Amino acid sequence: IAGITQAPTSQILAAGRRMTLRCTQDMRHNAMYWYRQDLGLGLRLIHYSNTAGTTGKGEVPDGYSVSRANTDDFPLTLASAVPSQTSVYFCASKNGQSSGELFFGEGSRLTVL
Amino acid sequence: GQNIDQPTEMTATEGAIVQINCTYQTSGFNGLFWYQQHAGEAPTFLSYNVLDGLEEKGRFSSFLSRSKGYSYLLLKELQMKDSASYLCAGMDSNYQLIWGAGTKLIIKP
């Protein structure tokens, strides 16, 4: 089934630990995004990639890093997790920077204690 | 600055009509999107408006007025399954989406 797969679905993590959230899409979309969603706030862009080999910073990039070695994969790494990074993380993709519809993964719920 | 405003919560009755409003301010404008998000699930695309006017898609319609920085999502013949959050998002000049906090729609029988 075509779409975006995120892993893990849920994770509890001790503060200070390193964590990588995985995201893979099989739609051959050029553009990929990482958002966090917190209660009462809109989706906030962490990092994005318009095409393989390039990445950019979004609204809330501090404490996070990404890589885009190929079209399909866009992992998000928390180098040293802090409690304020407790959130639901969504990976998304679309076919071209200027196109409309975003396709989302099912989300990764991360709790940092 | 860039901002999207929408009501936090609305309640409506099954079978009725509800209108969810959204006002936006973006740096440049490349369209207005509506997404639906059921609790615990990912957002899914509902509609896209870039020109003024009404776009109809079955029970759902979306309206845009660029001069007023205003959009609404109209849901007709409400069903219980329409209970969800509805997210308004504006696309800025860099083709980035600016998201509202979402409107939680509660449908009562």
PDB file of C-alpha atoms in Angstrom:
ATOM      1  CA  ILE A   1       0.000   0.000   0.000  1.00  0.00           C
ATOM      2  CA  ALA A   2       1.496   3.343  -1.090  1.00  0.00           C
ATOM      3  CA  GLY A   3       2.031   5.948   1.563  1.00  0.00           C
ATOM      4  CA  ILE A   4       4.253   7.140   4.379  1.00  0.00           C
ATOM      5  CA  THR A   5       5.464   4.907   7.171  1.00  0.00           C
ATOM      6  CA  GLN A   6       6.724   6.282  10.471  1.00  0.00           C
ATOM      7  CA  ALA A   7       8.467   4.404  13.260  1.00  0.00           C
ATOM      8  CA  PRO A   8       8.209   4.072  16.135  1.00  0.00           C
ATOM      9  CA  THR A   9       4.501   4.714  16.685  1.00  0.00           C
ATOM     10  CA  SER A  10       5.133   5.570  20.298  1.00  0.00           C
ATOM     11  CA  GLN A  11       8.211   5.928  22.489  1.00  0.00           C
ATOM     12  CA  ILE A  12       9.065   6.931  26.039  1.00  0.00           C
ATOM     13  CA  LEU A  13      12.551   8.329  26.323  1.00  0.00           C
ATOM     14  CA  ALA A  14      14.774   9.525  29.143  1.00  0.00           C
ATOM     15  CA  ALA A  15      16.013  13.087  28.911  1.00  0.00           C
ATOM     16  CA  GLY A  16      19.473  13.334  27.424  1.00  0.00           C
ATOM     17  CA  ARG A  17      19.086  10.261  25.215  1.00  0.00           C
ATOM     18  CA  ARG A  18      19.462  10.345  21.459  1.00  0.00           C
ATOM     19  CA  MET A  19      16.469   9.332  19.376  1.00  0.00           C
ATOM     20  CA  THR A  20      15.813   8.949  15.657  1.00  0.00           C
ATOM     21  CA  LEU A  21      12.301   8.946  14.250  1.00  0.00           C
ATOM     22  CA  ARG A  22      12.133   7.160  10.925  1.00  0.00           C
ATOM     23  CA  CYS A  23      10.050   8.173   7.933  1.00  0.00           C
ATOM     24  CA  THR A  24       9.817   6.349   4.603  1.00  0.00           C
ATOM     25  CA  GLN A  25       7.560   7.102   1.639  1.00  0.00           C
ATOM     26  CA  ASP A  26       7.015   5.067  -1.514  1.00  0.00           C
ATOM     27  CA  MET A  27       5.212   7.685  -3.590  1.00  0.00           C
ATOM     28  CA  ARG A  28       8.425   9.132  -5.069  1.00  0.00           C
ATOM     29  CA  HIS A  29       7.497  12.546  -3.711  1.00  0.00           C
ATOM     30  CA  ASN A  30      10.219  15.153  -3.897  1.00  0.00           C
ATOM     31  CA  ALA A  31       9.284  17.248  -0.880  1.00  0.00           C
ATOM     32  CA  MET A  32       9.219  15.896   2.685  1.00  0.00           C
ATOM     33  CA  TYR A  33       8.484  17.552   6.014  1.00  0.00           C
ATOM     34  CA  TRP A  34       8.633  16.980   9.742  1.00  0.00           C
ATOM     35  CA  TYR A  35       6.011  18.648  11.945  1.00  0.00           C
ATOM     36  CA  ARG A  36       5.278  18.546  15.632  1.00  0.00           C
ATOM     37  CA  GLN A  37       1.754  18.865  16.962  1.00  0.00           C
ATOM     38  CA  ASP A  38       1.071  20.069  20.489  1.00  0.00           C
ATOM     39  CA  LEU A  39      -2.279  20.631  22.159  1.00  0.00           C
ATOM     40  CA  GLY A  40      -3.708  24.045  21.387  1.00  0.00           C
ATOM     41  CA  LEU A  41      -1.094  24.831  18.753  1.00  0.00           C
ATOM     42  CA  GLY A  42      -1.080  24.378  15.029  1.00  0.00           C
ATOM     43  CA  LEU A  43       1.271  22.009  13.300  1.00  0.00           C
ATOM     44  CA  ARG A  44       4.754  23.514  13.497  1.00  0.00           C
ATOM     45  CA  LEU A  45       7.373  22.803  10.866  1.00  0.00           C
ATOM     46  CA  ILE A  46      10.658  21.467  12.225  1.00  0.00           C
ATOM     47  CA  HIS A  47      12.667  20.724   9.074  1.00  0.00           C
ATOM     48  CA  TYR A  48      11.905  20.143   5.449  1.00  0.00           C
ATOM     49  CA  SER A  49      13.521  18.832   2.293  1.00  0.00           C
ATOM     50  CA  ASN A  50      12.494  19.969  -1.185  1.00  0.00           C
ATOM     51  CA  THR A  51      14.485  17.228  -2.894  1.00  0.00           C
ATOM     52  CA  ALA A  52      16.962  14.477  -2.076  1.00  0.00           C
ATOM     53  CA  GLY A  53      20.273  15.907  -0.892  1.00  0.00           C
ATOM     54  CA  THR A  54      18.838  19.195   0.396  1.00  0.00           C
ATOM     55  CA  THR A  55      17.294  20.171   3.727  1.00  0.00           C
ATOM     56  CA  GLY A  56      16.038  23.371   5.316  1.00  0.00           C
ATOM     57  CA  LYS A  57      15.052  24.691   8.716  1.00  0.00           C
ATOM     58  CA  GLY A  58      11.455  25.294   9.617  1.00  0.00           C
ATOM     59  CA  GLU A  59       9.848  27.262  12.408  1.00  0.00           C
ATOM     60  CA  VAL A  60      11.168  25.189  15.354  1.00  0.00           C
ATOM     61  CA  PRO A  61      14.429  23.478  14.283  1.00  0.00           C
ATOM     62  CA  ASP A  62      16.471  23.762  17.494  1.00  0.00           C
ATOM     63  CA  GLY A  63      17.374  20.410  19.025  1.00  0.00           C
ATOM     64  CA  TYR A  64      16.527  18.495  15.858  1.00  0.00           C
ATOM     65  CA  SER A  65      18.448  17.422  12.773  1.00  0.00           C
ATOM     66  CA  VAL A  66      17.475  15.695   9.534  1.00  0.00           C
ATOM     67  CA  SER A  67      19.103  14.104   6.527  1.00  0.00           C
ATOM     68  CA  ARG A  68      17.827  13.252   3.044  1.00  0.00           C
ATOM     69  CA  ALA A  69      20.209  10.772   1.516  1.00  0.00           C
ATOM     70  CA  ASN A  70      17.612   9.504  -0.970  1.00  0.00           C
ATOM     71  CA  THR A  71      14.083  10.250  -2.155  1.00  0.00           C
ATOM     72  CA  ASP A  72      12.322   7.795   0.133  1.00  0.00           C
ATOM     73  CA  ASP A  73      13.802   8.357   3.592  1.00  0.00           C
ATOM     74  CA  PHE A  74      13.750  11.405   5.841  1.00  0.00           C
ATOM     75  CA  PRO A  75      14.810  10.577   9.418  1.00  0.00           C
ATOM     76  CA  LEU A  76      14.509  13.092  12.259  1.00  0.00           C
ATOM     77  CA  THR A  77      17.088  12.946  15.065  1.00  0.00           C
ATOM     78  CA  LEU A  78      16.910  14.394  18.536  1.00  0.00           C
ATOM     79  CA  ALA A  79      20.555  14.567  19.628  1.00  0.00           C
ATOM     80  CA  SER A  80      19.825  14.968  23.344  1.00  0.00           C
ATOM     81  CA  ALA A  81      16.125  14.822  24.145  1.00  0.00           C
ATOM     82  CA  VAL A  82      14.526  17.303  26.555  1.00  0.00           C
ATOM     83  CA  PRO A  83      11.021  17.207  28.120  1.00  0.00           C
ATOM     84  CA  SER A  84       9.835  20.103  25.925  1.00  0.00           C
ATOM     85  CA  GLN A  85      10.250  17.785  22.938  1.00  0.00           C
ATOM     86  CA  THR A  86       7.382  15.664  24.209  1.00  0.00           C
ATOM     87  CA  SER A  87       4.951  15.847  21.309  1.00  0.00           C
ATOM     88  CA  VAL A  88       3.347  14.026  18.416  1.00  0.00           C
ATOM     89  CA  TYR A  89       5.589  14.108  15.362  1.00  0.00           C
ATOM     90  CA  PHE A  90       4.210  13.849  11.843  1.00  0.00           C
ATOM     91  CA  CYS A  91       6.180  13.202   8.717  1.00  0.00           C
ATOM     92  CA  ALA A  92       4.576  14.389   5.474  1.00  0.00           C
ATOM     93  CA  SER A  93       5.343  14.501   1.784  1.00  0.00           C
ATOM     94  CA  LYS A  94       4.056  16.050  -1.397  1.00  0.00           C
ATOM     95  CA  ASN A  95       4.848  15.832  -5.066  1.00  0.00           C
ATOM     96  CA  GLY A  96       6.736  19.048  -5.644  1.00  0.00           C
ATOM     97  CA  GLN A  97       7.420  22.084  -3.498  1.00  0.00           C
ATOM     98  CA  SER A  98       4.597  24.196  -4.933  1.00  0.00           C
ATOM     99  CA  SER A  99       1.949  21.528  -5.174  1.00  0.00           C
ATOM    100  CA  GLY A 100      -0.959  21.271  -2.828  1.00  0.00           C
ATOM    101  CA  GLU A 101      -1.907  18.127  -1.024  1.00  0.00           C
ATOM    102  CA  LEU A 102       0.283  16.914   1.804  1.00  0.00           C
ATOM    103  CA  PHE A 103       0.270  13.229   2.652  1.00  0.00           C
ATOM    104  CA  PHE A 104       0.920  12.464   6.313  1.00  0.00           C
ATOM    105  CA  GLY A 105       2.315   9.485   8.147  1.00  0.00           C
ATOM    106  CA  GLU A 106       0.394   8.142  11.128  1.00  0.00           C
ATOM    107  CA  GLY A 107       2.516  10.008  13.616  1.00  0.00           C
ATOM    108  CA  SER A 108       5.042   9.166  16.325  1.00  0.00           C
ATOM    109  CA  ARG A 109       4.077   9.967  19.895  1.00  0.00           C
ATOM    110  CA  LEU A 110       7.212  10.807  21.863  1.00  0.00           C
ATOM    111  CA  THR A 111       7.350  11.311  25.618  1.00  0.00           C
ATOM    112  CA  VAL A 112      10.576  12.620  27.155  1.00  0.00           C
ATOM    113  CA  LEU A 113      10.867  12.179  30.914  1.00  0.00           C
TER     114      LEU A 113
ATOM    115  CA  GLY B   1       3.858  38.138  11.020  1.00  0.00           C
ATOM    116  CA  GLN B   2       2.039  35.116   9.704  1.00  0.00           C
ATOM    117  CA  ASN B   3      -1.089  33.948  11.457  1.00  0.00           C
ATOM    118  CA  ILE B   4      -4.075  31.692  11.001  1.00  0.00           C
ATOM    119  CA  ASP B   5      -7.126  32.135  13.250  1.00  0.00           C
ATOM    120  CA  GLN B   6      -9.995  29.702  13.614  1.00  0.00           C
ATOM    121  CA  PRO B   7     -12.417  28.905  16.440  1.00  0.00           C
ATOM    122  CA  THR B   8     -11.220  26.395  19.009  1.00  0.00           C
ATOM    123  CA  GLU B   9     -14.391  24.353  19.205  1.00  0.00           C
ATOM    124  CA  MET B  10     -17.849  24.153  17.637  1.00  0.00           C
ATOM    125  CA  THR B  11     -20.879  21.991  18.313  1.00  0.00           C
ATOM    126  CA  ALA B  12     -23.518  21.011  15.772  1.00  0.00           C
ATOM    127  CA  THR B  13     -26.372  18.545  15.416  1.00  0.00           C
ATOM    128  CA  GLU B  14     -26.416  15.477  13.204  1.00  0.00           C
ATOM    129  CA  GLY B  15     -28.074  16.271   9.879  1.00  0.00           C
ATOM    130  CA  ALA B  16     -27.499  20.015  10.197  1.00  0.00           C
ATOM    131  CA  ILE B  17     -25.080  22.396   8.452  1.00  0.00           C
ATOM    132  CA  VAL B  18     -22.017  23.970  10.055  1.00  0.00           C
ATOM    133  CA  GLN B  19     -19.624  26.647   8.834  1.00  0.00           C
ATOM    134  CA  ILE B  20     -16.075  26.809  10.181  1.00  0.00           C
ATOM    135  CA  ASN B  21     -14.382  30.141   9.595  1.00  0.00           C
ATOM    136  CA  CYS B  22     -10.705  30.888   9.130  1.00  0.00           C
ATOM    137  CA  THR B  23      -8.857  34.177   8.746  1.00  0.00           C
ATOM    138  CA  TYR B  24      -5.291  34.261   7.552  1.00  0.00           C
ATOM    139  CA  GLN B  25      -2.277  36.495   7.249  1.00  0.00           C
ATOM    140  CA  THR B  26       0.632  35.100   5.271  1.00  0.00           C
ATOM    141  CA  SER B  27       3.732  36.519   3.627  1.00  0.00           C
ATOM    142  CA  GLY B  28       2.554  36.143   0.066  1.00  0.00           C
ATOM    143  CA  PHE B  29      -0.245  33.727  -0.726  1.00  0.00           C
ATOM    144  CA  ASN B  30      -0.284  30.506  -2.682  1.00  0.00           C
ATOM    145  CA  GLY B  31      -3.538  29.010  -1.551  1.00  0.00           C
ATOM    146  CA  LEU B  32      -5.662  28.002   1.420  1.00  0.00           C
ATOM    147  CA  PHE B  33      -6.069  24.418   2.553  1.00  0.00           C
ATOM    148  CA  TRP B  34      -8.456  22.546   4.790  1.00  0.00           C
ATOM    149  CA  TYR B  35      -7.562  19.243   6.423  1.00  0.00           C
ATOM    150  CA  GLN B  36      -9.571  16.894   8.602  1.00  0.00           C
ATOM    151  CA  GLN B  37      -7.988  15.171  11.584  1.00  0.00           C
ATOM    152  CA  HIS B  38      -9.768  12.532  13.634  1.00  0.00           C
ATOM    153  CA  ALA B  39      -8.536  12.113  17.200  1.00  0.00           C
ATOM    154  CA  GLY B  40      -5.313  10.128  17.329  1.00  0.00           C
ATOM    155  CA  GLU B  41      -4.950  10.061  13.554  1.00  0.00           C
ATOM    156  CA  ALA B  42      -3.052  11.937  10.861  1.00  0.00           C
ATOM    157  CA  PRO B  43      -4.525  14.937   9.041  1.00  0.00           C
ATOM    158  CA  THR B  44      -6.099  14.205   5.659  1.00  0.00           C
ATOM    159  CA  PHE B  45      -6.604  16.675   2.825  1.00  0.00           C
ATOM    160  CA  LEU B  46     -10.087  18.080   2.256  1.00  0.00           C
ATOM    161  CA  SER B  47      -9.807  21.096  -0.033  1.00  0.00           C
ATOM    162  CA  TYR B  48      -7.625  23.706  -1.694  1.00  0.00           C
ATOM    163  CA  ASN B  49      -8.648  27.200  -2.785  1.00  0.00           C
ATOM    164  CA  VAL B  50      -6.400  29.652  -4.573  1.00  0.00           C
ATOM    165  CA  LEU B  51      -9.016  31.722  -6.407  1.00  0.00           C
ATOM    166  CA  ASP B  52     -11.942  33.573  -4.856  1.00  0.00           C
ATOM    167  CA  GLY B  53     -15.172  31.686  -4.647  1.00  0.00           C
ATOM    168  CA  LEU B  54     -16.755  28.451  -3.585  1.00  0.00           C
ATOM    169  CA  GLU B  55     -15.427  24.978  -4.315  1.00  0.00           C
ATOM    170  CA  GLU B  56     -17.904  22.164  -3.735  1.00  0.00           C
ATOM    171  CA  LYS B  57     -17.013  18.552  -3.087  1.00  0.00           C
ATOM    172  CA  GLY B  58     -19.975  16.461  -2.077  1.00  0.00           C
ATOM    173  CA  ARG B  59     -21.120  17.399   1.429  1.00  0.00           C
ATOM    174  CA  PHE B  60     -18.104  19.651   1.921  1.00  0.00           C
ATOM    175  CA  SER B  61     -17.557  23.085   0.373  1.00  0.00           C
ATOM    176  CA  SER B  62     -14.784  25.612   0.872  1.00  0.00           C
ATOM    177  CA  PHE B  63     -14.890  29.337   0.213  1.00  0.00           C
ATOM    178  CA  LEU B  64     -12.112  31.874  -0.216  1.00  0.00           C
ATOM    179  CA  SER B  65     -11.996  35.672  -0.241  1.00  0.00           C
ATOM    180  CA  ARG B  66      -8.431  36.818  -0.836  1.00  0.00           C
ATOM    181  CA  SER B  67      -9.257  40.493  -0.359  1.00  0.00           C
ATOM    182  CA  LYS B  68     -10.606  39.744   3.130  1.00  0.00           C
ATOM    183  CA  GLY B  69      -8.048  37.089   4.060  1.00  0.00           C
ATOM    184  CA  TYR B  70     -10.952  34.807   4.870  1.00  0.00           C
ATOM    185  CA  SER B  71     -12.046  31.278   4.195  1.00  0.00           C
ATOM    186  CA  TYR B  72     -14.728  28.957   5.461  1.00  0.00           C
ATOM    187  CA  LEU B  73     -15.426  25.257   5.330  1.00  0.00           C
ATOM    188  CA  LEU B  74     -19.088  24.321   5.015  1.00  0.00           C
ATOM    189  CA  LEU B  75     -20.221  20.860   6.048  1.00  0.00           C
ATOM    190  CA  LYS B  76     -23.741  19.796   5.088  1.00  0.00           C
ATOM    191  CA  GLU B  77     -25.896  16.869   6.250  1.00  0.00           C
ATOM    192  CA  LEU B  78     -23.623  16.313   9.212  1.00  0.00           C
ATOM    193  CA  GLN B  79     -22.861  12.760  10.204  1.00  0.00           C
ATOM    194  CA  MET B  80     -21.415  11.481  13.466  1.00  0.00           C
ATOM    195  CA  LYS B  81     -18.244  10.509  11.611  1.00  0.00           C
ATOM    196  CA  ASP B  82     -17.658  14.217  10.863  1.00  0.00           C
ATOM    197  CA  SER B  83     -16.672  14.692  14.514  1.00  0.00           C
ATOM    198  CA  ALA B  84     -13.035  15.684  14.122  1.00  0.00           C
ATOM    199  CA  SER B  85     -10.688  18.636  14.143  1.00  0.00           C
ATOM    200  CA  TYR B  86     -10.593  20.779  11.017  1.00  0.00           C
ATOM    201  CA  LEU B  87      -7.287  22.447  10.257  1.00  0.00           C
ATOM    202  CA  CYS B  88      -6.973  25.588   8.164  1.00  0.00           C
ATOM    203  CA  ALA B  89      -3.586  26.280   6.548  1.00  0.00           C
ATOM    204  CA  GLY B  90      -2.319  29.054   4.297  1.00  0.00           C
ATOM    205  CA  MET B  91       0.548  28.567   1.873  1.00  0.00           C
ATOM    206  CA  ASP B  92       3.021  31.460   1.884  1.00  0.00           C
ATOM    207  CA  SER B  93       5.302  32.802  -0.826  1.00  0.00           C
ATOM    208  CA  ASN B  94       7.904  30.106  -0.012  1.00  0.00           C
ATOM    209  CA  TYR B  95       5.270  27.399  -0.469  1.00  0.00           C
ATOM    210  CA  GLN B  96       5.353  26.606   3.243  1.00  0.00           C
ATOM    211  CA  LEU B  97       2.091  25.877   5.035  1.00  0.00           C
ATOM    212  CA  ILE B  98       1.147  28.023   8.025  1.00  0.00           C
ATOM    213  CA  TRP B  99      -1.298  26.113  10.192  1.00  0.00           C
ATOM    214  CA  GLY B 100      -4.124  27.177  12.457  1.00  0.00           C
ATOM    215  CA  ALA B 101      -4.571  25.379  15.775  1.00  0.00           C
ATOM    216  CA  GLY B 102      -7.625  23.572  14.448  1.00  0.00           C
ATOM    217  CA  THR B 103     -11.344  23.654  15.185  1.00  0.00           C
ATOM    218  CA  LYS B 104     -12.690  20.693  17.116  1.00  0.00           C
ATOM    219  CA  LEU B 105     -16.162  19.888  15.771  1.00  0.00           C
ATOM    220  CA  ILE B 106     -18.483  17.996  18.084  1.00  0.00           C
ATOM    221  CA  ILE B 107     -21.560  16.430  16.486  1.00  0.00           C
ATOM    222  CA  LYS B 108     -24.509  15.650  18.740  1.00  0.00           C
ATOM    223  CA  PRO B 109     -27.290  13.226  17.817  1.00  0.00           C
TER     224      PRO B 109
END
